[in-house]
mmCIF file as gemmi writes it, N, C-alpha and C atoms, coordinates in Angstrom:
data_model
loop_
_atom_site.group_PDB
_atom_site.id
_atom_site.type_symbol
_atom_site.label_atom_id
_atom_site.label_alt_id
_atom_site.label_comp_id
_atom_site.label_asym_id
_atom_site.label_entity_id
_atom_site.label_seq_id
_atom_site.pdbx_PDB_ins_code
_atom_site.Cartn_x
_atom_site.Cartn_y
_atom_site.Cartn_z
_atom_site.occupancy
_atom_site.B_iso_or_equiv
_atom_site.pdbx_formal_charge
_atom_site.auth_seq_id
_atom_site.auth_asym_id
_atom_site.pdbx_PDB_model_num
ATOM 1 N N . MET Axp A 1 ? 113.191 114.399 -0.805 1 0 ? 1 A 1
ATOM 2 C CA . MET Axp A 1 ? 112.035 115.171 0.45 1 0 ? 1 A 1
ATOM 3 C C . MET Axp A 1 ? 111.365 115.401 1.31 1 0 ? 1 A 1
ATOM 4 N N . SER Axp A 2 ? 110.759 115.05 2.163 1 0 ? 2 A 1
ATOM 5 C CA . SER Axp A 2 ? 109.5 115.202 2.274 1 0 ? 2 A 1
ATOM 6 C C . SER Axp A 2 ? 109.014 116.787 3.122 1 0 ? 2 A 1
ATOM 7 N N . LYS Axp A 3 ? 108.096 116.394 2.23 1 0 ? 3 A 1
ATOM 8 C CA . LYS Axp A 3 ? 106.675 117.116 2.682 1 0 ? 3 A 1
ATOM 9 C C . LYS Axp A 3 ? 106.859 117.776 4.193 1 0 ? 3 A 1
ATOM 10 N N . LYS Axp A 4 ? 107.053 119.327 4.565 1 0 ? 4 A 1
ATOM 11 C CA . LYS Axp A 4 ? 106.778 119.432 6.101 1 0 ? 4 A 1
ATOM 12 C C . LYS Axp A 4 ? 104.971 120.029 6.122 1 0 ? 4 A 1
ATOM 13 N N . ARG Axp A 5 ? 104.665 118.758 7.066 1 0 ? 5 A 1
ATOM 14 C CA . ARG Axp A 5 ? 103.485 118.998 7.697 1 0 ? 5 A 1
ATOM 15 C C . ARG Axp A 5 ? 103.132 119.508 8.651 1 0 ? 5 A 1
ATOM 16 N N . LYS Axp A 6 ? 101.629 120.512 8.916 1 0 ? 6 A 1
ATOM 17 C CA . LYS Axp A 6 ? 101.458 121.075 10.005 1 0 ? 6 A 1
ATOM 18 C C . LYS Axp A 6 ? 101.615 120.965 10.527 1 0 ? 6 A 1
ATOM 19 N N . PRO Axp A 7 ? 101.294 121.146 11.815 1 0 ? 7 A 1
ATOM 20 C CA . PRO Axp A 7 ? 101.187 120.692 13.238 1 0 ? 7 A 1
ATOM 21 C C . PRO Axp A 7 ? 99.39 120.265 13.093 1 0 ? 7 A 1
ATOM 22 N N . VAL Axp A 8 ? 98.492 119.255 14.084 1 0 ? 8 A 1
ATOM 23 C CA . VAL Axp A 8 ? 97.944 118.767 14.091 1 0 ? 8 A 1
ATOM 24 C C . VAL Axp A 8 ? 96.907 119.868 15.677 1 0 ? 8 A 1
ATOM 25 N N . PRO Axp A 9 ? 95.782 120.523 15.357 1 0 ? 9 A 1
ATOM 26 C CA . PRO Axp A 9 ? 96.064 121.611 16.692 1 0 ? 9 A 1
ATOM 27 C C . PRO Axp A 9 ? 95.133 120.949 17.165 1 0 ? 9 A 1
ATOM 28 N N . ARG Axp A 10 ? 95.226 121.419 18.469 1 0 ? 10 A 1
ATOM 29 C CA . ARG Axp A 10 ? 94.327 120.294 19.961 1 0 ? 10 A 1
ATOM 30 C C . ARG Axp A 10 ? 92.503 121.488 19.675 1 0 ? 10 A 1
ATOM 31 N N . PHE Axp A 11 ? 91.589 120.35 19.697 1 0 ? 11 A 1
ATOM 32 C CA . PHE Axp A 11 ? 90.344 120.552 19.427 1 0 ? 11 A 1
ATOM 33 C C . PHE Axp A 11 ? 89.826 120.655 20.914 1 0 ? 11 A 1
ATOM 34 N N . LYS Axp A 12 ? 88.47 122.192 20.976 1 0 ? 12 A 1
ATOM 35 C CA . LYS Axp A 12 ? 87.833 121.822 22.285 1 0 ? 12 A 1
ATOM 36 C C . LYS Axp A 12 ? 87.127 120.625 22.45 1 0 ? 12 A 1
ATOM 37 N N . ASN Axp A 13 ? 86.098 119.893 21.393 1 0 ? 13 A 1
ATOM 38 C CA . ASN Axp A 13 ? 85.503 118.905 21.757 1 0 ? 13 A 1
ATOM 39 C C . ASN Axp A 13 ? 85.473 118.837 20.502 1 0 ? 13 A 1
ATOM 40 N N . GLU Axp A 14 ? 84.604 117.534 19.85 1 0 ? 14 A 1
ATOM 41 C CA . GLU Axp A 14 ? 84.302 116.794 18.511 1 0 ? 14 A 1
ATOM 42 C C . GLU Axp A 14 ? 83.495 117.507 17.949 1 0 ? 14 A 1
ATOM 43 N N . VAL Axp A 15 ? 82.843 117.924 18.025 1 0 ? 15 A 1
ATOM 44 C CA . VAL Axp A 15 ? 82.033 118.732 17.141 1 0 ? 15 A 1
ATOM 45 C C . VAL Axp A 15 ? 83.152 120.162 16.716 1 0 ? 15 A 1
ATOM 46 N N . HIS Axp A 16 ? 83.926 120.653 16.894 1 0 ? 16 A 1
ATOM 47 C CA . HIS Axp A 16 ? 85.535 121.933 16.571 1 0 ? 16 A 1
ATOM 48 C C . HIS Axp A 16 ? 85.935 121.011 15.747 1 0 ? 16 A 1
ATOM 49 N N . GLU Axp A 17 ? 86.173 119.641 16.085 1 0 ? 17 A 1
ATOM 50 C CA . GLU Axp A 17 ? 86.766 118.963 15.072 1 0 ? 17 A 1
ATOM 51 C C . GLU Axp A 17 ? 86.821 118.757 13.758 1 0 ? 17 A 1
ATOM 52 N N . ARG Axp A 18 ? 85.275 117.662 14.304 1 0 ? 18 A 1
ATOM 53 C CA . ARG Axp A 18 ? 84.34 117.329 13.246 1 0 ? 18 A 1
ATOM 54 C C . ARG Axp A 18 ? 84.449 118.763 11.72 1 0 ? 18 A 1
ATOM 55 N N . GLN Axp A 19 ? 84.206 120.179 12.57 1 0 ? 19 A 1
ATOM 56 C CA . GLN Axp A 19 ? 84.331 121.271 11.626 1 0 ? 19 A 1
ATOM 57 C C . GLN Axp A 19 ? 85.818 121.684 10.163 1 0 ? 19 A 1
ATOM 58 N N . PHE Axp A 20 ? 86.92 121.616 11.602 1 0 ? 20 A 1
ATOM 59 C CA . PHE Axp A 20 ? 88.093 121.231 11.573 1 0 ? 20 A 1
ATOM 60 C C . PHE Axp A 20 ? 88.216 120.565 10.338 1 0 ? 20 A 1
ATOM 61 N N . TRP Axp A 21 ? 87.71 119.332 9.997 1 0 ? 21 A 1
ATOM 62 C CA . TRP Axp A 21 ? 88.103 117.977 9.055 1 0 ? 21 A 1
ATOM 63 C C . TRP Axp A 21 ? 87.298 118.136 7.611 1 0 ? 21 A 1
ATOM 64 N N . GLU Axp A 22 ? 86.082 119.054 7.876 1 0 ? 22 A 1
ATOM 65 C CA . GLU Axp A 22 ? 85.621 119.782 6.862 1 0 ? 22 A 1
ATOM 66 C C . GLU Axp A 22 ? 86.191 120.29 6.039 1 0 ? 22 A 1
ATOM 67 N N . THR Axp A 23 ? 86.5 121.233 6.52 1 0 ? 23 A 1
ATOM 68 C CA . THR Axp A 23 ? 87.616 122.67 6.124 1 0 ? 23 A 1
ATOM 69 C C . THR Axp A 23 ? 88.508 122.116 5.675 1 0 ? 23 A 1
ATOM 70 N N . HIS Axp A 24 ? 89.231 121.616 6.371 1 0 ? 24 A 1
ATOM 71 C CA . HIS Axp A 24 ? 90.374 121.43 5.694 1 0 ? 24 A 1
ATOM 72 C C . HIS Axp A 24 ? 91.343 119.49 5.066 1 0 ? 24 A 1
ATOM 73 N N . ALA Axp A 25 ? 92.184 119.606 4.412 1 0 ? 25 A 1
ATOM 74 C CA . ALA Axp A 25 ? 92.684 118.398 3.639 1 0 ? 25 A 1
ATOM 75 C C . ALA Axp A 25 ? 93.457 118.072 4.528 1 0 ? 25 A 1
ATOM 76 N N . SER Axp A 26 ? 93.066 117.064 4.545 1 0 ? 26 A 1
ATOM 77 C CA . SER Axp A 26 ? 94.034 115.705 5.433 1 0 ? 26 A 1
ATOM 78 C C . SER Axp A 26 ? 95.511 115.643 5.75 1 0 ? 26 A 1
ATOM 79 N N . ASP Axp A 27 ? 95.887 115.499 4.03 1 0 ? 27 A 1
ATOM 80 C CA . ASP Axp A 27 ? 97.277 115.389 3.779 1 0 ? 27 A 1
ATOM 81 C C . ASP Axp A 27 ? 98.108 116.722 4.049 1 0 ? 27 A 1
ATOM 82 N N . GLU Axp A 28 ? 97.639 117.286 4.476 1 0 ? 28 A 1
ATOM 83 C CA . GLU Axp A 28 ? 98.501 118.384 5.404 1 0 ? 28 A 1
ATOM 84 C C . GLU Axp A 28 ? 99.285 118.793 6.73 1 0 ? 28 A 1
ATOM 85 N N . TYR Axp A 29 ? 98.083 118.01 7.112 1 0 ? 29 A 1
ATOM 86 C CA . TYR Axp A 29 ? 98.755 117.186 8.346 1 0 ? 29 A 1
ATOM 87 C C . TYR Axp A 29 ? 98.843 115.685 8.795 1 0 ? 29 A 1
ATOM 88 N N . VAL Axp A 30 ? 98.971 115.805 8.233 1 0 ? 30 A 1
ATOM 89 C CA . VAL Axp A 30 ? 99.301 113.445 7.94 1 0 ? 30 A 1
ATOM 90 C C . VAL Axp A 30 ? 99.865 112.838 6.827 1 0 ? 30 A 1
ATOM 91 N N . ASP Axp A 31 ? 101.322 112.46 7.662 1 0 ? 31 A 1
ATOM 92 C CA . ASP Axp A 31 ? 101.872 112.183 6.275 1 0 ? 31 A 1
ATOM 93 C C . ASP Axp A 31 ? 101.033 110.407 6.286 1 0 ? 31 A 1
ATOM 94 N N . TRP Axp A 32 ? 100.413 110.58 4.964 1 0 ? 32 A 1
ATOM 95 C CA . TRP Axp A 32 ? 99.627 109.255 4.79 1 0 ? 32 A 1
ATOM 96 C C . TRP Axp A 32 ? 100.557 108.045 3.954 1 0 ? 32 A 1
ATOM 97 N N . SER Axp A 33 ? 101.374 108.339 3.313 1 0 ? 33 A 1
ATOM 98 C CA . SER Axp A 33 ? 102.595 107.089 2.981 1 0 ? 33 A 1
ATOM 99 C C . SER Axp A 33 ? 102.99 106.286 4.432 1 0 ? 33 A 1
ATOM 100 N N . LYS Axp A 34 ? 102.94 106.766 5.713 1 0 ? 34 A 1
ATOM 101 C CA . LYS Axp A 34 ? 103.27 106.679 6.177 1 0 ? 34 A 1
ATOM 102 C C . LYS Axp A 34 ? 102.549 105.405 7.822 1 0 ? 34 A 1
ATOM 103 N N . ALA Axp A 35 ? 101.155 105.415 6.898 1 0 ? 35 A 1
ATOM 104 C CA . ALA Axp A 35 ? 99.756 104.954 8.506 1 0 ? 35 A 1
ATOM 105 C C . ALA Axp A 35 ? 99.852 103.391 7.665 1 0 ? 35 A 1
ATOM 106 N N . GLU Axp A 36 ? 100.021 102.902 8.932 1 0 ? 36 A 1
ATOM 107 C CA . GLU Axp A 36 ? 98.991 101.403 8.838 1 0 ? 36 A 1
ATOM 108 C C . GLU Axp A 36 ? 98.215 100.972 9.123 1 0 ? 36 A 1
ATOM 109 N N . ARG Axp A 37 ? 97.564 99.686 8.557 1 0 ? 37 A 1
ATOM 110 C CA . ARG Axp A 37 ? 96.096 99.233 8.339 1 0 ? 37 A 1
ATOM 111 C C . ARG Axp A 37 ? 96.451 99.014 10.359 1 0 ? 37 A 1
ATOM 112 N N . VAL Axp A 38 ? 95.587 98.989 10.559 1 0 ? 38 A 1
ATOM 113 C CA . VAL Axp A 38 ? 94.503 98.599 12.373 1 0 ? 38 A 1
ATOM 114 C C . VAL Axp A 38 ? 93.849 97.666 12.164 1 0 ? 38 A 1
ATOM 115 N N . ARG Axp A 39 ? 93.323 96.673 13.085 1 0 ? 39 A 1
ATOM 116 C CA . ARG Axp A 39 ? 91.834 96.243 13.323 1 0 ? 39 A 1
ATOM 117 C C . ARG Axp A 39 ? 92.09 96.437 15.034 1 0 ? 39 A 1
ATOM 118 N N . LEU Axp A 40 ? 90.82 96.528 14.932 1 0 ? 40 A 1
ATOM 119 C CA . LEU Axp A 40 ? 89.857 97.034 16.458 1 0 ? 40 A 1
ATOM 120 C C . LEU Axp A 40 ? 89.426 96.187 16.567 1 0 ? 40 A 1
ATOM 121 N N . PRO Axp A 41 ? 89.582 94.677 17.028 1 0 ? 41 A 1
ATOM 122 C CA . PRO Axp A 41 ? 88.32 93.513 16.857 1 0 ? 41 A 1
ATOM 123 C C . PRO Axp A 41 ? 87.463 94.143 18.302 1 0 ? 41 A 1
ATOM 124 N N . ASN Axp A 42 ? 88.206 94.673 18.876 1 0 ? 42 A 1
ATOM 125 C CA . ASN Axp A 42 ? 86.952 94.975 19.983 1 0 ? 42 A 1
ATOM 126 C C . ASN Axp A 42 ? 86.013 96.035 20.183 1 0 ? 42 A 1
ATOM 127 N N . LEU Axp A 43 ? 85.984 96.552 18.893 1 0 ? 43 A 1
ATOM 128 C CA . LEU Axp A 43 ? 85.089 98.159 18.174 1 0 ? 43 A 1
ATOM 129 C C . LEU Axp A 43 ? 83.541 97.554 18.049 1 0 ? 43 A 1
ATOM 130 N N . LYS Axp A 44 ? 82.867 97.276 18.579 1 0 ? 44 A 1
ATOM 131 C CA . LYS Axp A 44 ? 81.4 97.733 18.406 1 0 ? 44 A 1
ATOM 132 C C . LYS Axp A 44 ? 81.024 98.577 18.09 1 0 ? 44 A 1
ATOM 133 N N . PRO Axp A 45 ? 80.388 98.357 16.965 1 0 ? 45 A 1
ATOM 134 C CA . PRO Axp A 45 ? 79.272 98.969 15.8 1 0 ? 45 A 1
ATOM 135 C C . PRO Axp A 45 ? 78.16 99.877 16.991 1 0 ? 45 A 1
ATOM 136 N N . SER Axp A 46 ? 78.452 100.895 16.992 1 0 ? 46 A 1
ATOM 137 C CA . SER Axp A 46 ? 76.511 101.908 17.311 1 0 ? 46 A 1
ATOM 138 C C . SER Axp A 46 ? 75.65 101.515 17.163 1 0 ? 46 A 1
ATOM 139 N N . THR Axp A 47 ? 74.985 101.383 17.673 1 0 ? 47 A 1
ATOM 140 C CA . THR Axp A 47 ? 73.532 100.781 17.356 1 0 ? 47 A 1
ATOM 141 C C . THR Axp A 47 ? 72.554 101.535 17.677 1 0 ? 47 A 1
ATOM 142 N N . THR Axp A 48 ? 71.033 101.448 17.196 1 0 ? 48 A 1
ATOM 143 C CA . THR Axp A 48 ? 69.71 102.841 17.891 1 0 ? 48 A 1
ATOM 144 C C . THR Axp A 48 ? 68.751 101.238 17.91 1 0 ? 48 A 1
ATOM 145 N N . SER Axp A 49 ? 68.32 102.256 19.564 1 0 ? 49 A 1
ATOM 146 C CA . SER Axp A 49 ? 67.139 101.096 19.582 1 0 ? 49 A 1
ATOM 147 C C . SER Axp A 49 ? 65.733 101.816 18.164 1 0 ? 49 A 1
ATOM 148 N N . ILE Axp A 50 ? 64.602 101.001 17.744 1 0 ? 50 A 1
ATOM 149 C CA . ILE Axp A 50 ? 63.73 100.701 17.225 1 0 ? 50 A 1
ATOM 150 C C . ILE Axp A 50 ? 62.351 100.592 17.849 1 0 ? 50 A 1
ATOM 151 N N . SER Axp A 51 ? 61.364 100.791 17.96 1 0 ? 51 A 1
ATOM 152 C CA . SER Axp A 51 ? 60.531 100.092 18.085 1 0 ? 51 A 1
ATOM 153 C C . SER Axp A 51 ? 59.755 99.791 16.685 1 0 ? 51 A 1
ATOM 154 N N . LEU Axp A 52 ? 59.107 98.054 17.124 1 0 ? 52 A 1
ATOM 155 C CA . LEU Axp A 52 ? 58.982 97.233 15.931 1 0 ? 52 A 1
ATOM 156 C C . LEU Axp A 52 ? 57.494 96.914 16.522 1 0 ? 52 A 1
ATOM 157 N N . ARG Axp A 53 ? 56.744 96.89 15.741 1 0 ? 53 A 1
ATOM 158 C CA . ARG Axp A 53 ? 55.271 95.517 16.055 1 0 ? 53 A 1
ATOM 159 C C . ARG Axp A 53 ? 55.282 95.101 15.421 1 0 ? 53 A 1
ATOM 160 N N . LEU Axp A 54 ? 54.638 93.419 15.927 1 0 ? 54 A 1
ATOM 161 C CA . LEU Axp A 54 ? 54.854 91.852 16.053 1 0 ? 54 A 1
ATOM 162 C C . LEU Axp A 54 ? 53.711 91.321 16.106 1 0 ? 54 A 1
ATOM 163 N N . PRO Axp A 55 ? 53.481 90.794 15.368 1 0 ? 55 A 1
ATOM 164 C CA . PRO Axp A 55 ? 52.254 89.857 16.042 1 0 ? 55 A 1
ATOM 165 C C . PRO Axp A 55 ? 52.385 89.135 17.606 1 0 ? 55 A 1
ATOM 166 N N . VAL Axp A 56 ? 51.514 89.018 18.238 1 0 ? 56 A 1
ATOM 167 C CA . VAL Axp A 56 ? 51.802 88.365 19.567 1 0 ? 56 A 1
ATOM 168 C C . VAL Axp A 56 ? 52.49 87.053 18.602 1 0 ? 56 A 1
ATOM 169 N N . ALA Axp A 57 ? 51.484 86.546 18.251 1 0 ? 57 A 1
ATOM 170 C CA . ALA Axp A 57 ? 52.616 84.195 17.58 1 0 ? 57 A 1
ATOM 171 C C . ALA Axp A 57 ? 53.143 84.592 17.579 1 0 ? 57 A 1
ATOM 172 N N . LEU Axp A 58 ? 54.21 85.915 16.184 1 0 ? 58 A 1
ATOM 173 C CA . LEU Axp A 58 ? 55.147 85.687 15.836 1 0 ? 58 A 1
ATOM 174 C C . LEU Axp A 58 ? 56.306 86.004 16.821 1 0 ? 58 A 1
ATOM 175 N N . LEU Axp A 59 ? 56.297 86.687 17.83 1 0 ? 59 A 1
ATOM 176 C CA . LEU Axp A 59 ? 57.321 86.795 18.716 1 0 ? 59 A 1
ATOM 177 C C . LEU Axp A 59 ? 57.288 85.685 19.155 1 0 ? 59 A 1
ATOM 178 N N . GLU Axp A 60 ? 56.36 84.609 19.594 1 0 ? 60 A 1
ATOM 179 C CA . GLU Axp A 60 ? 56.577 83.712 20.365 1 0 ? 60 A 1
ATOM 180 C C . GLU Axp A 60 ? 57.14 82.462 19.622 1 0 ? 60 A 1
ATOM 181 N N . ARG Axp A 61 ? 57.062 82.748 18.633 1 0 ? 61 A 1
ATOM 182 C CA . ARG Axp A 61 ? 57.717 81.942 18.066 1 0 ? 61 A 1
ATOM 183 C C . ARG Axp A 61 ? 59.142 82.02 17.373 1 0 ? 61 A 1
ATOM 184 N N . ILE Axp A 62 ? 59.611 82.763 17.896 1 0 ? 62 A 1
ATOM 185 C CA . ILE Axp A 62 ? 60.737 83.536 18.057 1 0 ? 62 A 1
ATOM 186 C C . ILE Axp A 62 ? 61.356 83.644 18.674 1 0 ? 62 A 1
ATOM 187 N N . LYS Axp A 63 ? 60.915 84.241 19.935 1 0 ? 63 A 1
ATOM 188 C CA . LYS Axp A 63 ? 61.15 83.553 21.188 1 0 ? 63 A 1
ATOM 189 C C . LYS Axp A 63 ? 61.883 81.799 21.74 1 0 ? 63 A 1
ATOM 190 N N . ILE Axp A 64 ? 60.754 80.923 21.01 1 0 ? 64 A 1
ATOM 191 C CA . ILE Axp A 64 ? 60.978 79.506 20.966 1 0 ? 64 A 1
ATOM 192 C C . ILE Axp A 64 ? 62.256 79.113 20.239 1 0 ? 64 A 1
ATOM 193 N N . ALA Axp A 65 ? 62.324 80.012 19.108 1 0 ? 65 A 1
ATOM 194 C CA . ALA Axp A 65 ? 63.408 79.523 18.398 1 0 ? 65 A 1
ATOM 195 C C . ALA Axp A 65 ? 65 80.294 19.26 1 0 ? 65 A 1
ATOM 196 N N . ALA Axp A 66 ? 64.742 81.371 19.847 1 0 ? 66 A 1
ATOM 197 C CA . ALA Axp A 66 ? 65.674 81.858 20.425 1 0 ? 66 A 1
ATOM 198 C C . ALA Axp A 66 ? 66.013 81.261 21.383 1 0 ? 66 A 1
ATOM 199 N N . ASN Axp A 67 ? 65.802 80.394 21.904 1 0 ? 67 A 1
ATOM 200 C CA . ASN Axp A 67 ? 65.325 79.564 23.577 1 0 ? 67 A 1
ATOM 201 C C . ASN Axp A 67 ? 65.814 78.393 22.811 1 0 ? 67 A 1
ATOM 202 N N . ARG Axp A 68 ? 66.26 77.418 22.118 1 0 ? 68 A 1
ATOM 203 C CA . ARG Axp A 68 ? 66.121 76.312 21.824 1 0 ? 68 A 1
ATOM 204 C C . ARG Axp A 68 ? 68.286 76.773 20.873 1 0 ? 68 A 1
ATOM 205 N N . LYS Axp A 69 ? 68.356 77.62 20.524 1 0 ? 69 A 1
ATOM 206 C CA . LYS Axp A 69 ? 69.228 78.288 20.291 1 0 ? 69 A 1
ATOM 207 C C . LYS Axp A 69 ? 70.325 78.41 21.233 1 0 ? 69 A 1
ATOM 208 N N . ASP Axp A 70 ? 69.984 79.048 22.525 1 0 ? 70 A 1
ATOM 209 C CA . ASP Axp A 70 ? 70.293 79.12 23.857 1 0 ? 70 A 1
ATOM 210 C C . ASP Axp A 70 ? 70.118 80.565 23.531 1 0 ? 70 A 1
ATOM 211 N N . VAL Axp A 71 ? 70.144 82.165 22.999 1 0 ? 71 A 1
ATOM 212 C CA . VAL Axp A 71 ? 70.714 83.619 22.509 1 0 ? 71 A 1
ATOM 213 C C . VAL Axp A 71 ? 69.222 84.275 22.732 1 0 ? 71 A 1
ATOM 214 N N . PRO Axp A 72 ? 69.258 85.722 23.175 1 0 ? 72 A 1
ATOM 215 C CA . PRO Axp A 72 ? 68.744 86.224 23.471 1 0 ? 72 A 1
ATOM 216 C C . PRO Axp A 72 ? 67.31 86.532 22.656 1 0 ? 72 A 1
ATOM 217 N N . TYR Axp A 73 ? 66.346 86.698 21.775 1 0 ? 73 A 1
ATOM 218 C CA . TYR Axp A 73 ? 65.175 86.578 21.214 1 0 ? 73 A 1
ATOM 219 C C . TYR Axp A 73 ? 65.979 88.38 19.987 1 0 ? 73 A 1
ATOM 220 N N . GLN Axp A 74 ? 66.455 88.886 21.091 1 0 ? 74 A 1
ATOM 221 C CA . GLN Axp A 74 ? 66.941 90.073 20.418 1 0 ? 74 A 1
ATOM 222 C C . GLN Axp A 74 ? 68.01 90 19.112 1 0 ? 74 A 1
ATOM 223 N N . SER Axp A 75 ? 68.757 89.506 19.542 1 0 ? 75 A 1
ATOM 224 C CA . SER Axp A 75 ? 69.891 88.654 19.02 1 0 ? 75 A 1
ATOM 225 C C . SER Axp A 75 ? 69.718 87.93 17.646 1 0 ? 75 A 1
ATOM 226 N N . LEU Axp A 76 ? 68.742 86.74 18.255 1 0 ? 76 A 1
ATOM 227 C CA . LEU Axp A 76 ? 67.955 86.055 16.917 1 0 ? 76 A 1
ATOM 228 C C . LEU Axp A 76 ? 68.321 86.947 15.571 1 0 ? 76 A 1
ATOM 229 N N . ILE Axp A 77 ? 66.368 88.187 16.297 1 0 ? 77 A 1
ATOM 230 C CA . ILE Axp A 77 ? 66.367 88.687 15.605 1 0 ? 77 A 1
ATOM 231 C C . ILE Axp A 77 ? 67.443 89.392 14.179 1 0 ? 77 A 1
ATOM 232 N N . LYS Axp A 78 ? 68.496 89.985 14.977 1 0 ? 78 A 1
ATOM 233 C CA . LYS Axp A 78 ? 69.679 90.919 14.756 1 0 ? 78 A 1
ATOM 234 C C . LYS Axp A 78 ? 70.521 89.814 14.127 1 0 ? 78 A 1
ATOM 235 N N . THR Axp A 79 ? 70.798 89.152 13.951 1 0 ? 79 A 1
ATOM 236 C CA . THR Axp A 79 ? 71.286 87.685 13.26 1 0 ? 79 A 1
ATOM 237 C C . THR Axp A 79 ? 70.515 87.417 12.185 1 0 ? 79 A 1
ATOM 238 N N . TRP Axp A 80 ? 68.937 87.54 12.095 1 0 ? 80 A 1
ATOM 239 C CA . TRP Axp A 80 ? 68.393 86.718 11.057 1 0 ? 80 A 1
ATOM 240 C C . TRP Axp A 80 ? 68.328 88.471 10.02 1 0 ? 80 A 1
ATOM 241 N N . LEU Axp A 81 ? 67.943 89.082 10.241 1 0 ? 81 A 1
ATOM 242 C CA . LEU Axp A 81 ? 68.596 89.958 9.363 1 0 ? 81 A 1
ATOM 243 C C . LEU Axp A 81 ? 69.582 90.259 9.475 1 0 ? 81 A 1
ATOM 244 N N . ALA Axp A 82 ? 70.774 90.315 9.344 1 0 ? 82 A 1
ATOM 245 C CA . ALA Axp A 82 ? 72.182 90.147 9.105 1 0 ? 82 A 1
ATOM 246 C C . ALA Axp A 82 ? 72.22 89.533 8.042 1 0 ? 82 A 1
ATOM 247 N N . GLU Axp A 83 ? 71.806 88.421 8.374 1 0 ? 83 A 1
ATOM 248 C CA . GLU Axp A 83 ? 72.122 86.789 7.487 1 0 ? 83 A 1
ATOM 249 C C . GLU Axp A 83 ? 71.116 87.709 5.702 1 0 ? 83 A 1
ATOM 250 N N . LYS Axp A 84 ? 70.317 88.23 6.269 1 0 ? 84 A 1
ATOM 251 C CA . LYS Axp A 84 ? 68.533 88.365 4.798 1 0 ? 84 A 1
ATOM 252 C C . LYS Axp A 84 ? 69.11 89.892 3.75 1 0 ? 84 A 1
ATOM 253 N N . THR Axp A 85 ? 69.595 90.729 4.999 1 0 ? 85 A 1
ATOM 254 C CA . THR Axp A 85 ? 70.608 91.647 4.463 1 0 ? 85 A 1
ATOM 255 C C . THR Axp A 85 ? 71.832 91.984 4.044 1 0 ? 85 A 1
ATOM 256 N N . GLY Axp A 86 ? 72.657 90.52 4.218 1 0 ? 86 A 1
ATOM 257 C CA . GLY Axp A 86 ? 73.774 90.8 3.869 1 0 ? 86 A 1
ATOM 258 C C . GLY Axp A 86 ? 75.061 91.248 4.308 1 0 ? 86 A 1
ATOM 259 N N . GLY Axp A 87 ? 74.839 91.71 5.943 1 0 ? 87 A 1
ATOM 260 C CA . GLY Axp A 87 ? 75.13 92.546 6.49 1 0 ? 87 A 1
ATOM 261 C C . GLY Axp A 87 ? 76.001 91.596 7.976 1 0 ? 87 A 1
């Protein structure tokens, strides 16, 4: 016989929800034995803007390389960083 679960409360906003889950065990509310894996292929990762100072000559070489690959230079930089960091 399965354990009776508490109903998940309604939250005013994400802050209240986060505070609730930080202080309550989810297994009292969710039957994890019935959970299924899902894939969210269109979910975009969160990003943040940074400021990066580059020598003009280096930036020009990056832009030329990006142009050859027909991609925006910022995208090329992100690709190179991901390759170098294993991400």
